[in-house]
Amino acid sequence: MFMRIDHVGIACHDLEEKIAFFERTFDLTVVARETNEEQGVKEAMLHIADGEGGGSYIQLLEPLGPDTPVGKFLAKRGEGVHHVAFGVPDVAEAMREIGGRGVRVLDAEPRHGTLGSSIAFLHPKDMGGVLTELVQAPDTGDAAPGH
Amino acid sequence: MFMRIDHVGIACHDLEEKIAFFERTFDLTVVARETNEEQGVKEAMLHIADGEGGGSYIQLLEPLGPDTPVGKFLAKRGEGVHHVAFGVPDVAEAMREIGGRGVRVLDAEPRHGTLGSSIAFLHPKDMGGVLTELVQAPDTGDAAPGH
């Protein structure tokens, strides 16, 4: 079901400062920057590797305001890992399977994620305290799990 | 420098319960169980994918007691992501490079990690709140970054 660790999402106060830090310290490259008004974040993807069905990234997240989910996370926990995302071949199918096994899926339908992906979140209380994201990369909808 | 996301380490109260959950919910398979007295944890690696220079895993961590690092983490934060590990071709070289760029490396020398790996940790305060591990998989010491 999981093909790769797609990304680790890290909440931060200053996106540009953290991008510069990761670039100069680890020679990483930003491959996308987006503002997601729906989720209340500015974000950047730093490329780590290519994998089955998609890539692996560090995702940096800066909240658009204090009343956003990431803003509240920062106020409560400080900077750190906000969520972990796993690549799946078909996010709608994964949502059905996982939901049928007793884990609450937070989205009724897949929604738009970074880099043109389709995503859904799983309830952290059902996932050992880990906010977990399922990611289907663009153009992999027809890929079989063994692709 | 980073070849892959090697693993996400998740702290939990009951290793066997969490292993069973991840196996039945996501069809994952445990490929290693270890007790690491030095780090004060019982741990299990659930295989996600194979990548450049090594695999990608979910690592589940149960503390051996309340006075261990993971025991203290659980008391303070509850279950959740404890650390993130990135695969590097040569951990000693990565420690030197990263240390030279101003990030505190918590280990003076590489130490023994899961599955025969060589590892070192970076200070979470220098890493945006993320306890970060560098992992060199066994038998990749001679591998060039492009291997």
Tab-separated table of C-alpha atoms in Angstrom:
chain	number	residue	atom	x	y	z
A	1	MET	CA	0.000	0.000	0.000
A	2	PHE	CA	2.831	2.408	0.913
A	3	MET	CA	5.347	2.785	-1.937
A	4	ARG	CA	7.650	5.360	-0.381
A	5	ILE	CA	8.020	7.934	2.380
A	6	ASP	CA	6.856	10.843	0.245
A	7	HIS	CA	7.779	13.619	2.625
A	8	VAL	CA	8.246	14.788	6.179
A	9	GLY	CA	6.408	18.056	6.825
A	10	ILE	CA	8.251	20.414	9.179
A	11	ALA	CA	6.495	23.429	10.688
A	12	CYS	CA	8.602	26.587	10.953
A	13	HIS	CA	8.226	30.283	11.747
A	14	ASP	CA	10.214	31.621	8.784
A	15	LEU	CA	10.060	29.675	5.522
A	16	GLU	CA	12.778	31.620	3.686
A	17	GLU	CA	15.201	31.339	6.584
A	18	LYS	CA	14.646	27.566	6.839
A	19	ILE	CA	14.959	27.050	3.078
A	20	ALA	CA	18.306	28.860	3.133
A	21	PHE	CA	19.448	26.732	6.084
A	22	PHE	CA	18.556	23.401	4.428
A	23	GLU	CA	20.090	24.475	1.111
A	24	ARG	CA	23.426	25.547	2.553
A	25	THR	CA	23.719	22.801	5.176
A	26	PHE	CA	22.641	19.757	3.147
A	27	ASP	CA	23.027	20.901	-0.480
A	28	LEU	CA	19.286	20.399	-1.024
A	29	THR	CA	17.321	22.096	-3.792
A	30	VAL	CA	13.847	23.614	-3.651
A	31	VAL	CA	11.719	22.113	-6.419
A	32	ALA	CA	8.422	23.816	-5.551
A	33	ARG	CA	7.037	26.712	-3.558
A	34	GLU	CA	3.314	27.120	-3.058
A	35	THR	CA	0.822	29.023	-0.996
A	36	ASN	CA	-2.113	26.827	-0.030
A	37	GLU	CA	-4.881	29.142	1.211
A	38	GLU	CA	-7.165	26.201	1.983
A	39	GLN	CA	-4.621	24.764	4.406
A	40	GLY	CA	-3.375	28.169	5.567
A	41	VAL	CA	0.291	27.602	4.727
A	42	LYS	CA	3.182	28.747	2.596
A	43	GLU	CA	5.308	25.747	1.753
A	44	ALA	CA	8.425	24.574	-0.043
A	45	MET	CA	9.528	21.120	-1.175
A	46	LEU	CA	13.214	20.192	-0.959
A	47	HIS	CA	14.059	17.200	-3.140
A	48	ILE	CA	15.737	14.191	-1.496
A	49	ALA	CA	15.302	11.314	-3.939
A	50	ASP	CA	13.156	9.781	-6.635
A	51	GLY	CA	11.248	6.659	-5.687
A	52	GLU	CA	8.510	4.313	-6.795
A	53	GLY	CA	5.556	6.334	-8.032
A	54	GLY	CA	7.009	9.706	-6.994
A	55	GLY	CA	9.752	11.521	-5.141
A	56	SER	CA	10.829	11.962	-1.520
A	57	TYR	CA	11.042	15.433	-0.046
A	58	ILE	CA	11.413	17.572	3.025
A	59	GLN	CA	8.392	19.868	3.127
A	60	LEU	CA	8.766	23.142	5.018
A	61	LEU	CA	5.557	24.781	6.237
A	62	GLU	CA	5.040	28.347	7.440
A	63	PRO	CA	1.540	29.252	8.626
A	64	LEU	CA	-0.335	32.124	6.975
A	65	GLY	CA	-1.584	33.174	10.414
A	66	PRO	CA	-1.888	32.082	14.053
A	67	ASP	CA	-5.396	30.638	13.620
A	68	THR	CA	-4.371	28.120	10.957
A	69	PRO	CA	-3.659	24.461	11.814
A	70	VAL	CA	0.105	24.934	11.459
A	71	GLY	CA	-0.054	28.243	13.373
A	72	LYS	CA	-1.778	26.475	16.267
A	73	PHE	CA	0.729	23.620	16.084
A	74	LEU	CA	3.634	26.088	16.372
A	75	ALA	CA	2.036	27.880	19.326
A	76	LYS	CA	1.521	24.577	21.154
A	77	ARG	CA	4.580	22.518	20.208
A	78	GLY	CA	7.108	24.857	18.628
A	79	GLU	CA	8.969	24.102	15.439
A	80	GLY	CA	9.285	20.449	14.468
A	81	VAL	CA	7.732	17.573	12.546
A	82	HIS	CA	4.113	18.401	11.725
A	83	HIS	CA	3.184	15.344	9.652
A	84	VAL	CA	4.528	12.382	7.707
A	85	ALA	CA	3.348	11.500	4.193
A	86	PHE	CA	3.433	8.137	2.456
A	87	GLY	CA	3.119	7.583	-1.270
A	88	VAL	CA	0.282	5.325	-2.416
A	89	PRO	CA	-0.615	4.218	-5.947
A	90	ASP	CA	-4.254	5.333	-5.656
A	91	VAL	CA	-5.268	7.653	-2.836
A	92	ALA	CA	-9.031	7.028	-3.158
A	93	GLU	CA	-8.502	3.272	-2.951
A	94	ALA	CA	-6.100	3.660	-0.009
A	95	MET	CA	-8.659	5.842	1.816
A	96	ARG	CA	-11.301	3.127	1.384
A	97	GLU	CA	-9.029	0.305	2.506
A	98	ILE	CA	-7.595	2.147	5.504
A	99	GLY	CA	-10.977	3.537	6.533
A	100	GLY	CA	-12.373	0.023	6.377
A	101	ARG	CA	-9.695	-1.077	8.825
A	102	GLY	CA	-10.823	1.348	11.516
A	103	VAL	CA	-8.607	4.396	10.987
A	104	ARG	CA	-10.478	7.700	10.637
A	105	VAL	CA	-9.790	9.399	7.300
A	106	LEU	CA	-10.086	13.173	7.801
A	107	ASP	CA	-11.072	13.920	4.197
A	108	ALA	CA	-14.265	12.656	2.585
A	109	GLU	CA	-12.670	13.021	-0.861
A	110	PRO	CA	-9.047	13.327	-2.014
A	111	ARG	CA	-7.940	16.940	-2.153
A	112	HIS	CA	-5.234	18.863	-3.957
A	113	GLY	CA	-1.755	18.650	-2.467
A	114	THR	CA	1.683	19.946	-3.341
A	115	LEU	CA	3.147	19.422	-6.824
A	116	GLY	CA	-0.201	18.438	-8.313
A	117	SER	CA	-0.669	15.473	-5.988
A	118	SER	CA	-3.936	14.077	-4.599
A	119	ILE	CA	-3.880	13.732	-0.836
A	120	ALA	CA	-5.845	12.747	2.249
A	121	PHE	CA	-5.046	12.876	5.951
A	122	LEU	CA	-5.501	10.194	8.624
A	123	HIS	CA	-6.469	11.064	12.192
A	124	PRO	CA	-3.366	11.361	14.388
A	125	LYS	CA	-5.168	9.827	17.368
A	126	ASP	CA	-5.647	6.636	15.348
A	127	MET	CA	-2.043	6.764	14.119
A	128	GLY	CA	-0.013	6.749	17.325
A	129	GLY	CA	0.117	10.525	17.552
A	130	VAL	CA	1.359	10.963	13.960
A	131	LEU	CA	-0.648	13.180	11.611
A	132	THR	CA	-0.360	10.994	8.506
A	133	GLU	CA	-0.891	12.000	4.896
A	134	LEU	CA	-1.509	9.736	1.916
A	135	VAL	CA	-0.078	11.070	-1.361
A	136	GLN	CA	-0.799	10.014	-4.895
A	137	ALA	CA	1.680	11.744	-7.189
A	138	PRO	CA	0.286	13.219	-10.425
A	139	ASP	CA	-0.003	10.858	-13.400
A	140	THR	CA	0.389	7.730	-11.328
A	141	GLY	CA	-3.300	6.933	-11.151
A	142	ASP	CA	-2.951	4.034	-13.540
A	143	ALA	CA	0.249	2.691	-12.054
A	144	ALA	CA	-0.014	-0.768	-10.570
A	145	PRO	CA	1.590	-1.239	-7.143
A	146	GLY	CA	4.463	-3.040	-8.834
A	147	HIS	CA	5.120	-0.209	-11.281
B	1	MET	CA	24.458	14.358	0.733
B	2	PHE	CA	21.021	12.881	1.566
B	3	MET	CA	20.196	9.847	-0.615
B	4	ARG	CA	16.864	8.894	0.888
B	5	ILE	CA	14.548	9.313	3.858
B	6	ASP	CA	15.818	6.245	5.706
B	7	HIS	CA	13.163	6.138	8.392
B	8	VAL	CA	10.751	8.003	10.596
B	9	GLY	CA	11.139	6.991	14.239
B	10	ILE	CA	7.846	6.873	16.152
B	11	ALA	CA	7.801	6.645	19.952
B	12	CYS	CA	5.106	4.404	21.421
B	13	HIS	CA	4.089	2.874	24.735
B	14	ASP	CA	3.532	-0.673	23.488
B	15	LEU	CA	5.737	-1.932	20.670
B	16	GLU	CA	3.865	-5.179	20.023
B	17	GLU	CA	0.505	-3.440	19.891
B	18	LYS	CA	1.822	-0.841	17.431
B	19	ILE	CA	3.514	-3.454	15.237
B	20	ALA	CA	0.238	-5.363	14.978
B	21	PHE	CA	-1.600	-2.136	14.110
B	22	PHE	CA	0.789	-1.148	11.311
B	23	GLU	CA	0.858	-4.691	9.921
B	24	ARG	CA	-2.916	-5.111	9.746
B	25	THR	CA	-3.727	-1.538	8.671
B	26	PHE	CA	-1.063	-0.965	6.003
B	27	ASP	CA	0.093	-4.488	5.089
B	28	LEU	CA	3.602	-3.650	6.308
B	29	THR	CA	6.167	-6.251	7.333
B	30	VAL	CA	8.611	-6.180	10.241
B	31	VAL	CA	12.114	-6.807	8.929
B	32	ALA	CA	14.023	-6.350	12.201
B	33	ARG	CA	13.462	-6.228	15.932
B	34	GLU	CA	16.211	-5.149	18.277
B	35	THR	CA	16.793	-4.099	21.843
B	36	ASN	CA	19.351	-1.288	22.035
B	37	GLU	CA	20.443	-1.044	25.671
B	38	GLU	CA	22.736	1.911	24.919
B	39	GLN	CA	19.792	3.953	23.641
B	40	GLY	CA	17.336	2.441	26.111
B	41	VAL	CA	14.822	1.224	23.520
B	42	LYS	CA	13.151	-1.815	22.047
B	43	GLU	CA	12.553	-1.177	18.363
B	44	ALA	CA	11.134	-2.632	15.177
B	45	MET	CA	11.655	-1.690	11.535
B	46	LEU	CA	8.702	-1.923	9.133
B	47	HIS	CA	9.815	-1.978	5.505
B	48	ILE	CA	8.386	0.653	3.136
B	49	ALA	CA	10.688	0.649	0.103
B	50	ASP	CA	14.188	0.091	-1.183
B	51	GLY	CA	16.116	3.178	-2.185
B	52	GLU	CA	19.547	4.453	-3.111
B	53	GLY	CA	22.100	3.049	-0.690
B	54	GLY	CA	19.510	1.423	1.593
B	55	GLY	CA	15.844	1.047	2.443
B	56	SER	CA	13.078	3.221	3.836
B	57	TYR	CA	11.282	2.207	6.999
B	58	ILE	CA	8.926	3.136	9.768
B	59	GLN	CA	10.809	2.594	13.023
B	60	LEU	CA	8.735	1.963	16.144
B	61	LEU	CA	10.400	2.710	19.473
B	62	GLU	CA	9.336	1.586	22.957
B	63	PRO	CA	11.448	2.857	25.865
B	64	LEU	CA	13.073	0.352	28.228
B	65	GLY	CA	12.162	2.636	31.123
B	66	PRO	CA	10.943	6.128	32.039
B	67	ASP	CA	14.459	7.567	32.477
B	68	THR	CA	15.538	6.804	28.906
B	69	PRO	CA	15.455	9.484	26.169
B	70	VAL	CA	12.365	7.946	24.546
B	71	GLY	CA	10.730	7.445	27.959
B	72	LYS	CA	11.203	11.141	28.732
B	73	PHE	CA	9.928	12.087	25.267
B	74	LEU	CA	6.731	10.065	25.841
B	75	ALA	CA	6.175	11.624	29.264
B	76	LYS	CA	6.542	15.125	27.828
B	77	ARG	CA	4.987	14.872	24.355
B	78	GLY	CA	3.054	11.623	24.228
B	79	GLU	CA	3.252	9.186	21.336
B	80	GLY	CA	4.391	10.592	18.005
B	81	VAL	CA	7.354	11.259	15.735
B	82	HIS	CA	10.568	11.070	17.773
B	83	HIS	CA	13.141	11.589	15.004
B	84	VAL	CA	13.722	11.558	11.258
B	85	ALA	CA	16.646	9.733	9.638
B	86	PHE	CA	18.283	10.438	6.287
B	87	GLY	CA	20.507	8.027	4.387
B	88	VAL	CA	24.010	9.256	3.564
B	89	PRO	CA	26.774	7.484	1.609
B	90	ASP	CA	29.404	7.966	4.353
B	91	VAL	CA	28.269	8.948	7.840
B	92	ALA	CA	31.731	10.049	9.068
B	93	GLU	CA	32.142	12.339	6.058
B	94	ALA	CA	28.610	13.717	6.478
B	95	MET	CA	29.299	14.432	10.181
B	96	ARG	CA	32.399	16.422	9.228
B	97	GLU	CA	30.671	18.380	6.478
B	98	ILE	CA	27.552	19.176	8.474
B	99	GLY	CA	29.530	19.976	11.630
B	100	GLY	CA	31.662	22.354	9.575
B	101	ARG	CA	28.504	24.164	8.508
B	102	GLY	CA	27.545	25.015	12.087
B	103	VAL	CA	25.144	22.212	13.070
B	104	ARG	CA	26.025	20.447	16.311
B	105	VAL	CA	26.641	16.714	15.817
B	106	LEU	CA	25.672	14.896	19.020
B	107	ASP	CA	28.073	11.977	18.491
B	108	ALA	CA	31.844	12.342	18.389
B	109	GLU	CA	32.098	9.112	16.367
B	110	PRO	CA	29.572	7.122	14.332
B	111	ARG	CA	27.781	4.552	16.461
B	112	HIS	CA	25.927	1.338	15.817
B	113	GLY	CA	22.346	1.695	14.597
B	114	THR	CA	19.569	-0.627	13.532
B	115	LEU	CA	20.166	-3.314	10.897
B	116	GLY	CA	23.966	-2.991	11.128
B	117	SER	CA	23.963	0.675	10.141
B	118	SER	CA	26.360	3.403	11.291
B	119	ILE	CA	24.575	6.455	12.638
B	120	ALA	CA	24.958	9.880	14.207
B	121	PHE	CA	22.452	12.386	15.535
B	122	LEU	CA	22.210	16.137	14.894
B	123	HIS	CA	21.063	18.565	17.590
B	124	PRO	CA	17.324	19.242	17.257
B	125	LYS	CA	17.781	22.893	18.280
B	126	ASP	CA	19.978	23.415	15.210
B	127	MET	CA	17.531	21.471	13.017
B	128	GLY	CA	14.278	23.398	13.444
B	129	GLY	CA	13.087	21.227	16.311
B	130	VAL	CA	13.683	17.945	14.482
B	131	LEU	CA	15.936	15.353	16.086
B	132	THR	CA	17.763	14.254	12.941
B	133	GLU	CA	19.711	11.043	12.383
B	134	LEU	CA	22.259	10.318	9.671
B	135	VAL	CA	22.319	6.676	8.552
B	136	GLN	CA	24.920	4.820	6.541
B	137	ALA	CA	23.544	1.407	5.652
B	138	PRO	CA	25.899	-1.575	6.014
B	139	ASP	CA	28.185	-2.345	3.062
B	140	THR	CA	27.653	1.034	1.433
B	141	GLY	CA	30.868	2.567	2.766
B	142	ASP	CA	32.509	2.409	-0.653
B	143	ALA	CA	29.462	3.517	-2.581
B	144	ALA	CA	29.824	6.794	-4.394
B	145	PRO	CA	26.890	9.212	-4.035
B	146	GLY	CA	25.811	8.238	-7.536
B	147	HIS	CA	25.778	4.514	-6.689
